[in-house]
PDB file of C-alpha atoms in Angstrom:
ATOM      1  CA  ASN A1161       4.277   3.242  27.102  1.00 72.00           C
ATOM      2  CA  ALA A1162       5.083   3.831  23.435  1.00 80.00           C
ATOM      3  CA  GLY A1163       2.916   1.091  21.918  1.00 93.00           C
ATOM      4  CA  VAL A1164       4.155  -0.182  18.606  1.00 95.00           C
ATOM      5  CA  THR A1165       6.809   1.919  16.837  1.00 96.00           C
ATOM      6  CA  GLN A1166       8.163   1.574  13.096  1.00 97.00           C
ATOM      7  CA  THR A1167      11.615   2.633  11.827  1.00 97.00           C
ATOM      8  CA  PRO A1168      12.005   4.520   9.609  1.00 96.00           C
ATOM      9  CA  LYS A1169       8.962   6.370   8.645  1.00 96.00           C
ATOM     10  CA  PHE A1170       9.908   6.955   5.043  1.00 96.00           C
ATOM     11  CA  ARG A1171      12.308   5.487   2.713  1.00 96.00           C
ATOM     12  CA  VAL A1172      13.370   5.722  -0.983  1.00 97.00           C
ATOM     13  CA  LEU A1173      15.145   2.762  -2.473  1.00 96.00           C
ATOM     14  CA  LYS A1174      16.368   1.916  -6.051  1.00 97.00           C
ATOM     15  CA  THR A1175      15.629  -1.403  -7.802  1.00 97.00           C
ATOM     16  CA  GLY A1176      17.952  -4.013  -6.273  1.00 97.00           C
ATOM     17  CA  GLN A1177      18.967  -2.383  -2.989  1.00 97.00           C
ATOM     18  CA  SER A1178      18.054  -3.868   0.394  1.00 96.00           C
ATOM     19  CA  MET A1179      16.753  -2.719   3.648  1.00 96.00           C
ATOM     20  CA  THR A1180      15.337  -3.844   6.860  1.00 97.00           C
ATOM     21  CA  LEU A1181      12.371  -2.395   8.406  1.00 97.00           C
ATOM     22  CA  LEU A1182      12.210  -2.351  12.437  1.00 97.00           C
ATOM     23  CA  CYS A1183       9.069  -2.951  14.616  1.00 98.00           C
ATOM     24  CA  ALA A1184       9.200  -2.628  18.177  1.00 98.00           C
ATOM     25  CA  GLN A1185       6.380  -2.984  20.793  1.00 97.00           C
ATOM     26  CA  ASP A1186       6.634  -2.546  24.785  1.00 96.00           C
ATOM     27  CA  MET A1187       3.252  -4.214  25.485  1.00 93.00           C
ATOM     28  CA  ASN A1188       5.113  -7.842  26.081  1.00 93.00           C
ATOM     29  CA  HIS A1189       2.839  -9.179  23.286  1.00 93.00           C
ATOM     30  CA  GLU A1190       3.358 -12.765  21.867  1.00 94.00           C
ATOM     31  CA  TYR A1191       2.135 -11.969  18.383  1.00 94.00           C
ATOM     32  CA  MET A1192       3.356  -9.717  15.885  1.00 96.00           C
ATOM     33  CA  TYR A1193       2.577  -9.011  12.202  1.00 97.00           C
ATOM     34  CA  TRP A1194       3.686  -7.072   9.007  1.00 98.00           C
ATOM     35  CA  TYR A1195       1.028  -5.883   6.604  1.00 97.00           C
ATOM     36  CA  ARG A1196       1.299  -3.878   3.479  1.00 97.00           C
ATOM     37  CA  GLN A1197      -1.163  -1.557   2.069  1.00 97.00           C
ATOM     38  CA  ASP A1198      -1.824  -0.639  -1.543  1.00 94.00           C
ATOM     39  CA  PRO A1199      -4.348   1.566  -2.997  1.00 86.00           C
ATOM     40  CA  GLY A1200      -7.735  -0.266  -3.703  1.00 80.00           C
ATOM     41  CA  MET A1201      -6.358  -3.660  -2.097  1.00 80.00           C
ATOM     42  CA  GLY A1202      -6.593  -3.099   1.526  1.00 86.00           C
ATOM     43  CA  LEU A1203      -4.241  -4.358   3.953  1.00 95.00           C
ATOM     44  CA  ARG A1204      -2.636  -7.713   3.383  1.00 96.00           C
ATOM     45  CA  LEU A1205      -0.367  -9.842   5.536  1.00 96.00           C
ATOM     46  CA  ILE A1206       3.119 -10.542   4.706  1.00 97.00           C
ATOM     47  CA  HIS A1207       4.525 -12.584   7.542  1.00 98.00           C
ATOM     48  CA  TYR A1208       3.692 -12.976  11.167  1.00 96.00           C
ATOM     49  CA  SER A1209       5.258 -14.431  14.388  1.00 96.00           C
ATOM     50  CA  VAL A1210       3.479 -16.007  17.488  1.00 93.00           C
ATOM     51  CA  GLY A1211       6.515 -15.920  19.703  1.00 93.00           C
ATOM     52  CA  GLU A1212      10.108 -15.107  20.100  1.00 95.00           C
ATOM     53  CA  GLY A1213      12.299 -17.220  17.480  1.00 95.00           C
ATOM     54  CA  THR A1214       9.102 -18.025  15.283  1.00 95.00           C
ATOM     55  CA  THR A1215       7.975 -16.759  11.914  1.00 97.00           C
ATOM     56  CA  ALA A1216       5.367 -17.779   9.344  1.00 96.00           C
ATOM     57  CA  LYS A1217       4.317 -16.775   5.979  1.00 96.00           C
ATOM     58  CA  GLY A1218       1.096 -14.689   5.394  1.00 95.00           C
ATOM     59  CA  GLU A1219      -0.896 -13.969   2.263  1.00 94.00           C
ATOM     60  CA  VAL A1220       1.994 -12.147   0.165  1.00 96.00           C
ATOM     61  CA  PRO A1221       5.469 -13.458   1.572  1.00 97.00           C
ATOM     62  CA  ASP A1222       7.468 -13.286  -1.725  1.00 96.00           C
ATOM     63  CA  GLY A1223      10.483 -11.015  -1.705  1.00 96.00           C
ATOM     64  CA  TYR A1224      10.502 -10.421   2.104  1.00 97.00           C
ATOM     65  CA  ASN A1225      12.078 -12.257   5.005  1.00 97.00           C
ATOM     66  CA  VAL A1226      11.610 -11.652   8.757  1.00 98.00           C
ATOM     67  CA  SER A1227      13.254 -12.367  11.929  1.00 97.00           C
ATOM     68  CA  ARG A1228      12.069 -12.351  15.524  1.00 97.00           C
ATOM     69  CA  LEU A1229      15.169 -12.661  17.533  1.00 95.00           C
ATOM     70  CA  LYS A1230      13.692 -10.860  20.604  1.00 96.00           C
ATOM     71  CA  LYS A1231      10.233 -10.822  21.940  1.00 96.00           C
ATOM     72  CA  GLN A1232       9.984  -6.946  21.459  1.00 97.00           C
ATOM     73  CA  ASN A1233      11.167  -6.797  17.849  1.00 98.00           C
ATOM     74  CA  PHE A1234      10.192  -7.886  14.533  1.00 98.00           C
ATOM     75  CA  LEU A1235      12.261  -7.073  11.475  1.00 98.00           C
ATOM     76  CA  LEU A1236      11.195  -7.026   7.886  1.00 98.00           C
ATOM     77  CA  GLY A1237      13.743  -7.330   5.283  1.00 97.00           C
ATOM     78  CA  LEU A1238      13.796  -6.592   1.638  1.00 96.00           C
ATOM     79  CA  GLU A1239      16.733  -8.414  -0.124  1.00 91.00           C
ATOM     80  CA  SER A1240      16.541  -6.964  -3.652  1.00 96.00           C
ATOM     81  CA  ALA A1241      13.756  -4.438  -3.857  1.00 96.00           C
ATOM     82  CA  ALA A1242      11.440  -4.113  -6.677  1.00 97.00           C
ATOM     83  CA  PRO A1243       9.006  -1.398  -7.759  1.00 97.00           C
ATOM     84  CA  SER A1244       6.119  -3.807  -7.062  1.00 96.00           C
ATOM     85  CA  GLN A1245       7.239  -3.315  -3.310  1.00 97.00           C
ATOM     86  CA  THR A1246       6.346   0.299  -3.236  1.00 97.00           C
ATOM     87  CA  SER A1247       3.863   0.421  -0.426  1.00 97.00           C
ATOM     88  CA  VAL A1248       3.046   1.356   3.025  1.00 97.00           C
ATOM     89  CA  TYR A1249       4.231  -1.196   5.568  1.00 98.00           C
ATOM     90  CA  PHE A1250       2.265  -1.569   8.928  1.00 97.00           C
ATOM     91  CA  CYS A1251       3.495  -3.526  11.892  1.00 97.00           C
ATOM     92  CA  ALA A1252       1.001  -4.883  14.479  1.00 96.00           C
ATOM     93  CA  SER A1253       0.989  -6.704  17.585  1.00 95.00           C
ATOM     94  CA  ASN A1254      -1.458  -8.828  19.746  1.00 92.00           C
ATOM     95  CA  PRO A1255      -1.404 -10.145  23.403  1.00 88.00           C
ATOM     96  CA  GLY A1256      -1.813 -13.637  21.836  1.00 82.00           C
ATOM     97  CA  LEU A1257      -2.782 -16.828  23.676  1.00 73.00           C
ATOM     98  CA  ALA A1258      -2.488 -14.901  27.070  1.00 68.00           C
ATOM     99  CA  GLY A1259      -5.191 -12.789  25.735  1.00 66.00           C
ATOM    100  CA  GLY A1260      -8.470 -13.562  24.088  1.00 69.00           C
ATOM    101  CA  PRO A1261     -11.371 -12.624  21.604  1.00 66.00           C
ATOM    102  CA  THR A1262     -11.529  -9.053  23.195  1.00 70.00           C
ATOM    103  CA  ASP A1263      -7.999  -8.408  22.372  1.00 77.00           C
ATOM    104  CA  THR A1264      -7.484  -5.979  19.481  1.00 83.00           C
ATOM    105  CA  GLN A1265      -4.446  -5.631  17.216  1.00 89.00           C
ATOM    106  CA  TYR A1266      -2.256  -2.549  17.887  1.00 92.00           C
ATOM    107  CA  PHE A1267      -0.895  -0.987  14.770  1.00 94.00           C
ATOM    108  CA  GLY A1268       2.241   0.938  14.283  1.00 95.00           C
ATOM    109  CA  PRO A1269       2.225   4.434  12.149  1.00 94.00           C
ATOM    110  CA  GLY A1270       3.405   3.020   9.118  1.00 96.00           C
ATOM    111  CA  THR A1271       6.645   2.935   6.767  1.00 97.00           C
ATOM    112  CA  ARG A1272       5.967   4.661   3.370  1.00 96.00           C
ATOM    113  CA  LEU A1273       8.459   2.747   1.052  1.00 97.00           C
ATOM    114  CA  THR A1274       9.062   4.046  -2.463  1.00 97.00           C
ATOM    115  CA  VAL A1275      11.128   1.868  -4.957  1.00 97.00           C
ATOM    116  CA  LEU A1276      12.559   3.420  -8.068  1.00 96.00           C
TER     117      LEU A1276
ATOM    118  CA  LYS B 612     -10.036 -18.540   2.163  1.00 88.00           C
ATOM    119  CA  GLN B 613     -11.673 -15.646   3.932  1.00 93.00           C
ATOM    120  CA  GLU B 614     -12.841 -12.583   1.714  1.00 95.00           C
ATOM    121  CA  VAL B 615     -14.007  -9.344   3.322  1.00 96.00           C
ATOM    122  CA  THR B 616     -16.010  -6.846   1.405  1.00 96.00           C
ATOM    123  CA  GLN B 617     -16.931  -3.252   2.191  1.00 97.00           C
ATOM    124  CA  ILE B 618     -19.896  -1.293   0.599  1.00 92.00           C
ATOM    125  CA  PRO B 619     -19.865   1.559  -0.279  1.00 92.00           C
ATOM    126  CA  ALA B 620     -16.244   2.082  -1.228  1.00 94.00           C
ATOM    127  CA  ALA B 621     -16.980   6.000  -0.717  1.00 95.00           C
ATOM    128  CA  LEU B 622     -19.647   8.008   0.852  1.00 95.00           C
ATOM    129  CA  SER B 623     -20.367  11.667   1.206  1.00 97.00           C
ATOM    130  CA  VAL B 624     -22.821  13.033   3.777  1.00 96.00           C
ATOM    131  CA  PRO B 625     -24.081  16.407   5.264  1.00 97.00           C
ATOM    132  CA  GLU B 626     -23.239  16.817   8.960  1.00 97.00           C
ATOM    133  CA  GLY B 627     -25.705  15.489  11.350  1.00 97.00           C
ATOM    134  CA  GLU B 628     -26.968  12.540   9.404  1.00 97.00           C
ATOM    135  CA  ASN B 629     -26.864   9.094  10.851  1.00 97.00           C
ATOM    136  CA  LEU B 630     -25.149   6.622   8.377  1.00 95.00           C
ATOM    137  CA  VAL B 631     -24.224   3.036   7.857  1.00 96.00           C
ATOM    138  CA  LEU B 632     -21.425   1.387   6.781  1.00 97.00           C
ATOM    139  CA  ASN B 633     -21.392  -2.453   5.639  1.00 97.00           C
ATOM    140  CA  CYS B 634     -19.113  -5.079   5.867  1.00 98.00           C
ATOM    141  CA  SER B 635     -19.635  -8.780   4.646  1.00 98.00           C
ATOM    142  CA  PHE B 636     -17.240 -11.779   5.024  1.00 97.00           C
ATOM    143  CA  THR B 637     -17.356 -15.201   3.461  1.00 96.00           C
ATOM    144  CA  ASP B 638     -16.090 -17.495   6.245  1.00 93.00           C
ATOM    145  CA  SER B 639     -18.393 -17.410   9.204  1.00 91.00           C
ATOM    146  CA  ALA B 640     -15.942 -19.416  11.504  1.00 90.00           C
ATOM    147  CA  ILE B 641     -14.642 -15.906  13.031  1.00 91.00           C
ATOM    148  CA  TYR B 642     -12.856 -15.072  16.197  1.00 88.00           C
ATOM    149  CA  ASN B 643     -13.905 -11.636  16.374  1.00 92.00           C
ATOM    150  CA  LEU B 644     -14.507  -8.602  14.031  1.00 95.00           C
ATOM    151  CA  GLN B 645     -13.148  -5.352  14.306  1.00 95.00           C
ATOM    152  CA  TRP B 646     -13.656  -1.810  12.869  1.00 97.00           C
ATOM    153  CA  PHE B 647     -10.819   0.563  12.499  1.00 96.00           C
ATOM    154  CA  ARG B 648     -10.497   4.127  11.435  1.00 97.00           C
ATOM    155  CA  GLN B 649      -7.592   5.377   9.242  1.00 95.00           C
ATOM    156  CA  ASP B 650      -7.064   9.073   8.811  1.00 94.00           C
ATOM    157  CA  PRO B 651      -5.042  10.242   5.516  1.00 89.00           C
ATOM    158  CA  GLY B 652      -1.247   9.104   5.960  1.00 86.00           C
ATOM    159  CA  LYS B 653      -1.681   7.611   9.292  1.00 89.00           C
ATOM    160  CA  GLY B 654      -1.935   4.455  11.073  1.00 90.00           C
ATOM    161  CA  LEU B 655      -4.949   2.610  12.164  1.00 93.00           C
ATOM    162  CA  THR B 656      -7.187   3.266  15.010  1.00 92.00           C
ATOM    163  CA  SER B 657      -9.224   0.632  16.639  1.00 93.00           C
ATOM    164  CA  LEU B 658     -12.927   1.664  17.159  1.00 96.00           C
ATOM    165  CA  LEU B 659     -14.893  -1.492  17.993  1.00 95.00           C
ATOM    166  CA  LEU B 660     -14.180  -4.875  18.382  1.00 94.00           C
ATOM    167  CA  ILE B 661     -17.144  -7.747  18.411  1.00 94.00           C
ATOM    168  CA  GLN B 662     -16.386 -11.227  19.647  1.00 91.00           C
ATOM    169  CA  SER B 663     -17.936 -14.029  17.761  1.00 90.00           C
ATOM    170  CA  SER B 664     -20.383 -14.668  20.324  1.00 91.00           C
ATOM    171  CA  GLN B 665     -21.741 -10.981  20.502  1.00 93.00           C
ATOM    172  CA  ARG B 666     -24.246  -9.269  18.415  1.00 95.00           C
ATOM    173  CA  GLU B 667     -23.343  -5.796  18.900  1.00 95.00           C
ATOM    174  CA  GLN B 668     -21.030  -3.429  20.527  1.00 95.00           C
ATOM    175  CA  THR B 669     -21.129   0.364  21.261  1.00 96.00           C
ATOM    176  CA  SER B 670     -18.782   3.254  21.871  1.00 95.00           C
ATOM    177  CA  GLY B 671     -20.370   6.722  21.962  1.00 96.00           C
ATOM    178  CA  ARG B 672     -21.880   7.576  18.746  1.00 97.00           C
ATOM    179  CA  LEU B 673     -20.693   4.266  17.082  1.00 97.00           C
ATOM    180  CA  ASN B 674     -22.506   1.126  17.045  1.00 97.00           C
ATOM    181  CA  ALA B 675     -21.300  -2.226  15.228  1.00 97.00           C
ATOM    182  CA  SER B 676     -23.294  -5.186  14.924  1.00 97.00           C
ATOM    183  CA  LEU B 677     -22.486  -8.825  14.041  1.00 97.00           C
ATOM    184  CA  ASP B 678     -24.664 -11.359  12.161  1.00 96.00           C
ATOM    185  CA  LYS B 679     -22.245 -14.351  11.977  1.00 93.00           C
ATOM    186  CA  SER B 680     -24.688 -16.559  10.309  1.00 92.00           C
ATOM    187  CA  SER B 681     -25.260 -14.229   7.372  1.00 95.00           C
ATOM    188  CA  GLY B 682     -21.432 -13.092   7.130  1.00 96.00           C
ATOM    189  CA  ARG B 683     -22.309  -9.382   8.058  1.00 97.00           C
ATOM    190  CA  SER B 684     -21.411  -6.528  10.026  1.00 98.00           C
ATOM    191  CA  THR B 685     -22.714  -3.098  10.009  1.00 97.00           C
ATOM    192  CA  LEU B 686     -20.950   0.035  11.405  1.00 97.00           C
ATOM    193  CA  TYR B 687     -23.613   2.824  12.549  1.00 97.00           C
ATOM    194  CA  ILE B 688     -22.392   6.436  13.062  1.00 97.00           C
ATOM    195  CA  ALA B 689     -25.168   8.672  14.775  1.00 97.00           C
ATOM    196  CA  ALA B 690     -25.315  12.436  14.311  1.00 97.00           C
ATOM    197  CA  SER B 691     -22.105  12.508  11.821  1.00 97.00           C
ATOM    198  CA  GLN B 692     -19.582  15.388  12.453  1.00 97.00           C
ATOM    199  CA  PRO B 693     -16.810  16.559  10.023  1.00 96.00           C
ATOM    200  CA  GLY B 694     -14.377  15.054  12.199  1.00 96.00           C
ATOM    201  CA  ASP B 695     -15.653  11.740  11.466  1.00 97.00           C
ATOM    202  CA  SER B 696     -14.214  12.072   7.873  1.00 97.00           C
ATOM    203  CA  ALA B 697     -11.693   9.201   7.320  1.00 97.00           C
ATOM    204  CA  THR B 698     -11.478   5.839   5.865  1.00 96.00           C
ATOM    205  CA  TYR B 699     -13.171   3.030   7.684  1.00 97.00           C
ATOM    206  CA  LEU B 700     -11.876  -0.489   7.679  1.00 97.00           C
ATOM    207  CA  CYS B 701     -13.568  -3.800   8.574  1.00 97.00           C
ATOM    208  CA  ALA B 702     -11.266  -6.566   9.645  1.00 97.00           C
ATOM    209  CA  VAL B 703     -12.020 -10.263  10.648  1.00 95.00           C
ATOM    210  CA  SER B 704      -9.683 -12.858  12.275  1.00 92.00           C
ATOM    211  CA  ASN B 705     -10.594 -16.621  12.013  1.00 87.00           C
ATOM    212  CA  THR B 706     -10.619 -19.216  14.644  1.00 80.00           C
ATOM    213  CA  GLY B 707      -7.529 -20.945  15.224  1.00 77.00           C
ATOM    214  CA  THR B 708      -5.360 -18.562  12.895  1.00 81.00           C
ATOM    215  CA  ALA B 709      -3.138 -16.832  15.533  1.00 82.00           C
ATOM    216  CA  SER B 710      -5.453 -13.747  15.304  1.00 85.00           C
ATOM    217  CA  LYS B 711      -4.336 -12.865  11.707  1.00 90.00           C
ATOM    218  CA  LEU B 712      -6.458 -10.147  10.340  1.00 93.00           C
ATOM    219  CA  THR B 713      -8.369 -10.285   6.889  1.00 95.00           C
ATOM    220  CA  PHE B 714      -9.258  -6.492   5.862  1.00 96.00           C
ATOM    221  CA  GLY B 715     -11.819  -5.129   3.512  1.00 96.00           C
ATOM    222  CA  THR B 716     -10.766  -2.345   1.123  1.00 94.00           C
ATOM    223  CA  GLY B 717     -12.643   0.218   3.222  1.00 96.00           C
ATOM    224  CA  THR B 718     -15.166   2.939   2.854  1.00 97.00           C
ATOM    225  CA  ARG B 719     -13.874   6.423   2.621  1.00 96.00           C
ATOM    226  CA  LEU B 720     -16.255   8.750   4.296  1.00 97.00           C
ATOM    227  CA  GLN B 721     -16.540  12.628   3.837  1.00 97.00           C
ATOM    228  CA  VAL B 722     -18.803  14.502   6.335  1.00 97.00           C
ATOM    229  CA  THR B 723     -19.569  17.926   4.721  1.00 96.00           C
ATOM    230  CA  LEU B 724     -20.581  21.171   6.709  1.00 91.00           C
TER     231      LEU B 724
END
């Protein structure tokens, strides 16, 4: 049981390049999330999904797109990277409606992205 | 919009001291509140989760309390150890929001020998 995994762990991009971050979970969770963490600003929600085939915007969605084609995977895409997207990206999952108020979110190890 | 504040931003204590970390939130219609630990360059580890109907949770040397009406939670760490050095994050999910978390900016704790 690997929990939540993220690929890649590190990446350096040039402004204007594109990339996709992959999140995978093996806990059969319904809900999945992408957060970014910046110094002094805590973690902020980018996009989330409440089930296969669904996505929704979070607090800071501009410049990002997501897809949830399979229940276990949640992809975060940057179409044209900007230096402001330099950050650490965390994926998380939660059982969803099948769970309840005792269910914590499980976080991946993070992807450190630098955009030059 | 839910806002979460953590005070202090940083704290340094000698080993063995008991300490309290504070978290406040603006919207009391919460589903649950969680405390996480984050080591430098690492992911988040869940420490304690308090449901909105609960007043406190305990795990080992950690005790978290919740006062929903005043919008406050505290994390009490007893007999601190150097291994407790990390950043502690408070996060709140609101009712009916798909368990999305709103995070505070964290308290960076250093426990010295």
